[in-house]
Amino acid sequence: MKTSELKKVDIIFDCVQCAPIEVVKKSLAMHPDEIIEQIISSGLRGRGGAGFPTGLKWKLAKEEVSDQKYVICNADEGEPGTFKDREILDLVPNKVLAGMAICAYVIGATEGFIYLRNEYNFLLKKLIPTLENFNKNLQEIGLDFTIKLFSGSGAYICGEESALFESMEGKRGEPRNKPPYPTRNGYKGKPTVINNVETLVYCNMIMRIGVEPFKQLGTKDSRGSKVFSVSGDTTKAGIYELELGIGVDEFVNEFGNGDTKAVQIGGASGFCVPRKDFANKIIGFEGVPTGGSMMIFNSSRSMYNILKDYLEFFVEESCGQCTPCRVGTQQLLKGIEAVKHGEMPSSYLNQLMKLSETMKVASKCGLGQSVPNAFSSIVKNFKEEMIY
Amino acid sequence: MIQTENLLHELIEKHGNTRDGLLPILQGVVAKENYLSEPRMVEIAKALNISSAEVYGTASFYTYLFTKPMGKNVIRVCKTISCKMAGKQEIIKAIEKTLKIKVGETTRDKNFTFIETNCLGWCHKGPVMIINDEVYPEITPERAVEILCEMDPKHLSKF
Ligand SMILES: Cc1cc2nc3c(=O)[nH]c(=O)nc-3n(C[C@H](O)[C@H](O)[C@H](O)COP(=O)(O)O)c2cc1C
Ligand code: SF4
Ligand code: FES
């Protein structure tokens, strides 16, 4: 595969002279159902990690009857290896706001929020005036919708949608039981659409360029393109918009520096793909899903250290609310250390794998449920490195 | 004391005296006073008509809402894998040596607190340091020392 074959896409950051507010204006001339219809037929799925079909989410929220509804933009971006939402909010904030406004029109919300991680507060200097201006523009075109900012306080778990609502309500960021889902019972118990920053930009862009150009990209289950955050052992670290459904081998050809041993796709919550699988795995919802985090590791890197790093991350960031996750993350970390130091036999790794599988089914939220992803994929593929 | 009452008053005016105002209020106090003292948390609880245990319980959940005295300037260095691979340990060492404190500690003059954090969203430009809200991507040990000395020349002479 030649590197030149990797298709770069320019939808998110394109700078065609078309003010995002104009796209909102155009959308207001359409019936909400027509917009939902378009988003559904585009095949767009959430770019925050979970991949829920966006059009369907909007439809569910629209169908709810309520005196108040909310649109929330999830800008809590905390997954290790992800930094694309920061760049999007920095470079094309109006496209994000326009996506929120279109959603508000569709579901009938009058209030919206951007939940911005505290570490991105430096963006506020530009973002606040942009927001004020945009709110004014919305009034001018006759949409009764106001967007406000909410700053996080430093907790990865608050990126989980129900923890995010709790946090906005002034409480500890502890995830809620599901169902009910946010489209019925979200912020302050009201129907809420919560979307990732990037998802909202795609909604805006689909309304501008139409469904077809988007749909032509990607695969049946992973339509369109996506913004990737590339870091680790690469000379091309940075932010790239690529078609979904590309092979891991194509990715490595483009971004690796010739000595790539593994790629961690989807951050600490994601999967590790070893060299032997590069050719038979694709990046997308039917293959290896990702919120955009792509970390490249060369042969000189210790996969034990990498797994340990991820587990330390989870031990610190687990909200501690449920036992499988609180205790499980600690046990996994202690366990791999014990095996490494020869205090436990290598067969103990199998027991740890079982524990991680239990966490998958018994944990309350996506954090605990996704710990086994990195754990199993690293331990299975790099067993010797865990032991010696 | 008078000043503090003003601060709380202003924050409540701005964010309301209901529970969803709690986080912005706590953030506002930390921004001005560096941390949430016990008396301050009690006052906030009273103003919002909730128990002070609720206020403490909420604050203690969040890494930015300090419940112990902190330095005037908070230095954060990312310790997650991409930054580790990019050499964050050298930055840590340089800062520790300059300020004569370890990770997690505060300088005796209460000017700096130094902490390690998880991924800060600059992995392609690691290692990264954030002082208060200011971001320093692709930081080198030399540059880190320089920045600290610019902020507090006292460390220059000692270095
Ligand atoms: C532990 C955890 C952290 C998460 N962090 C984020 C985040 O930082 N940003 C984000 O958009 N979604 C995050 N999510 C996913 C959200 O819960 C939610 O699915 C998403 O915001 C929905 O938007 P989308 O459909 O546009 O992707 C996280 C989920 C979990 C379990
Ligand atoms: S799985 Fe972990 S993060 Fe999620 S609710 Fe349970 S303890 Fe909290
Ligand atoms: S790993 Fe350091 S900023 Fe992401």
mmCIF file of N, CA, C and O and ligand atoms in Angstrom, chain A residues 80-81 295, chain B residues 78-83 119-123 128, ligand 3:
data_model
loop_
_atom_site.group_PDB
_atom_site.id
_atom_site.type_symbol
_atom_site.label_atom_id
_atom_site.label_comp_id
_atom_site.label_asym_id
_atom_site.label_seq_id
_atom_site.Cartn_x
_atom_site.Cartn_y
_atom_site.Cartn_z
ATOM 1 N N PRO A 80 -6.776 9.948 27.339
ATOM 2 C CA PRO A 80 -5.361 10.086 26.993
ATOM 3 C C PRO A 80 -5.136 9.954 25.492
ATOM 4 O O PRO A 80 -5.649 9.041 24.860
ATOM 5 N N GLY A 81 -4.420 10.895 24.934
ATOM 6 C CA GLY A 81 -4.117 10.841 23.508
ATOM 7 C C GLY A 81 -5.109 11.592 22.644
ATOM 8 O O GLY A 81 -5.016 11.568 21.419
ATOM 9 N N MET A 295 -2.269 6.328 19.479
ATOM 10 C CA MET A 295 -0.918 6.417 20.040
ATOM 11 C C MET A 295 -0.045 5.338 19.422
ATOM 12 O O MET A 295 -0.393 4.154 19.448
ATOM 13 N N CYS B 78 1.986 17.181 32.668
ATOM 14 C CA CYS B 78 1.295 15.944 32.300
ATOM 15 C C CYS B 78 2.223 14.758 32.476
ATOM 16 O O CYS B 78 3.369 14.784 32.052
ATOM 17 N N LYS B 79 1.686 13.690 33.081
ATOM 18 C CA LYS B 79 2.513 12.508 33.327
ATOM 19 C C LYS B 79 2.071 11.321 32.475
ATOM 20 O O LYS B 79 2.595 10.221 32.608
ATOM 21 N N THR B 80 1.061 11.509 31.620
ATOM 22 C CA THR B 80 0.515 10.391 30.839
ATOM 23 C C THR B 80 1.464 9.987 29.705
ATOM 24 O O THR B 80 2.377 10.725 29.345
ATOM 25 N N ILE B 81 1.193 8.811 29.143
ATOM 26 C CA ILE B 81 2.174 8.080 28.336
ATOM 27 C C ILE B 81 2.847 8.872 27.209
ATOM 28 O O ILE B 81 4.069 8.826 27.064
ATOM 29 N N SER B 82 2.081 9.625 26.408
ATOM 30 C CA SER B 82 2.726 10.327 25.288
ATOM 31 C C SER B 82 3.737 11.346 25.803
ATOM 32 O O SER B 82 4.808 11.528 25.217
ATOM 33 N N CYS B 83 3.393 12.017 26.901
ATOM 34 C CA CYS B 83 4.320 12.994 27.476
ATOM 35 C C CYS B 83 5.477 12.291 28.174
ATOM 36 O O CYS B 83 6.594 12.804 28.195
ATOM 37 N N CYS B 119 -3.419 13.266 31.284
ATOM 38 C CA CYS B 119 -3.390 13.896 29.948
ATOM 39 C C CYS B 119 -4.069 15.271 29.908
ATOM 40 O O CYS B 119 -5.212 15.437 30.294
ATOM 41 N N LEU B 120 -3.335 16.246 29.389
ATOM 42 C CA LEU B 120 -3.820 17.619 29.352
ATOM 43 C C LEU B 120 -4.306 18.039 27.965
ATOM 44 O O LEU B 120 -4.675 19.181 27.744
ATOM 45 N N GLY B 121 -4.281 17.084 27.011
ATOM 46 C CA GLY B 121 -4.788 17.399 25.678
ATOM 47 C C GLY B 121 -3.782 18.101 24.773
ATOM 48 O O GLY B 121 -4.168 18.851 23.880
ATOM 49 N N TRP B 122 -2.492 17.834 24.987
ATOM 50 C CA TRP B 122 -1.439 18.387 24.124
ATOM 51 C C TRP B 122 -0.430 17.306 23.748
ATOM 52 O O TRP B 122 0.762 17.603 23.543
ATOM 53 N N CYS B 123 -0.910 16.071 23.625
ATOM 54 C CA CYS B 123 -0.020 14.908 23.479
ATOM 55 C C CYS B 123 0.899 14.983 22.268
ATOM 56 O O CYS B 123 1.973 14.397 22.267
ATOM 57 N N VAL B 128 4.210 18.744 28.215
ATOM 58 C CA VAL B 128 3.454 19.992 28.360
ATOM 59 C C VAL B 128 3.329 20.392 29.829
ATOM 60 O O VAL B 128 3.180 19.545 30.708
HETATM 61 S S1 FES C 3 -0.275 12.583 27.218
HETATM 62 FE FE1 FES C 3 0.449 14.493 27.975
HETATM 63 S S2 FES C 3 -0.963 15.885 27.138
HETATM 64 FE FE2 FES C 3 -1.772 13.975 26.541
#
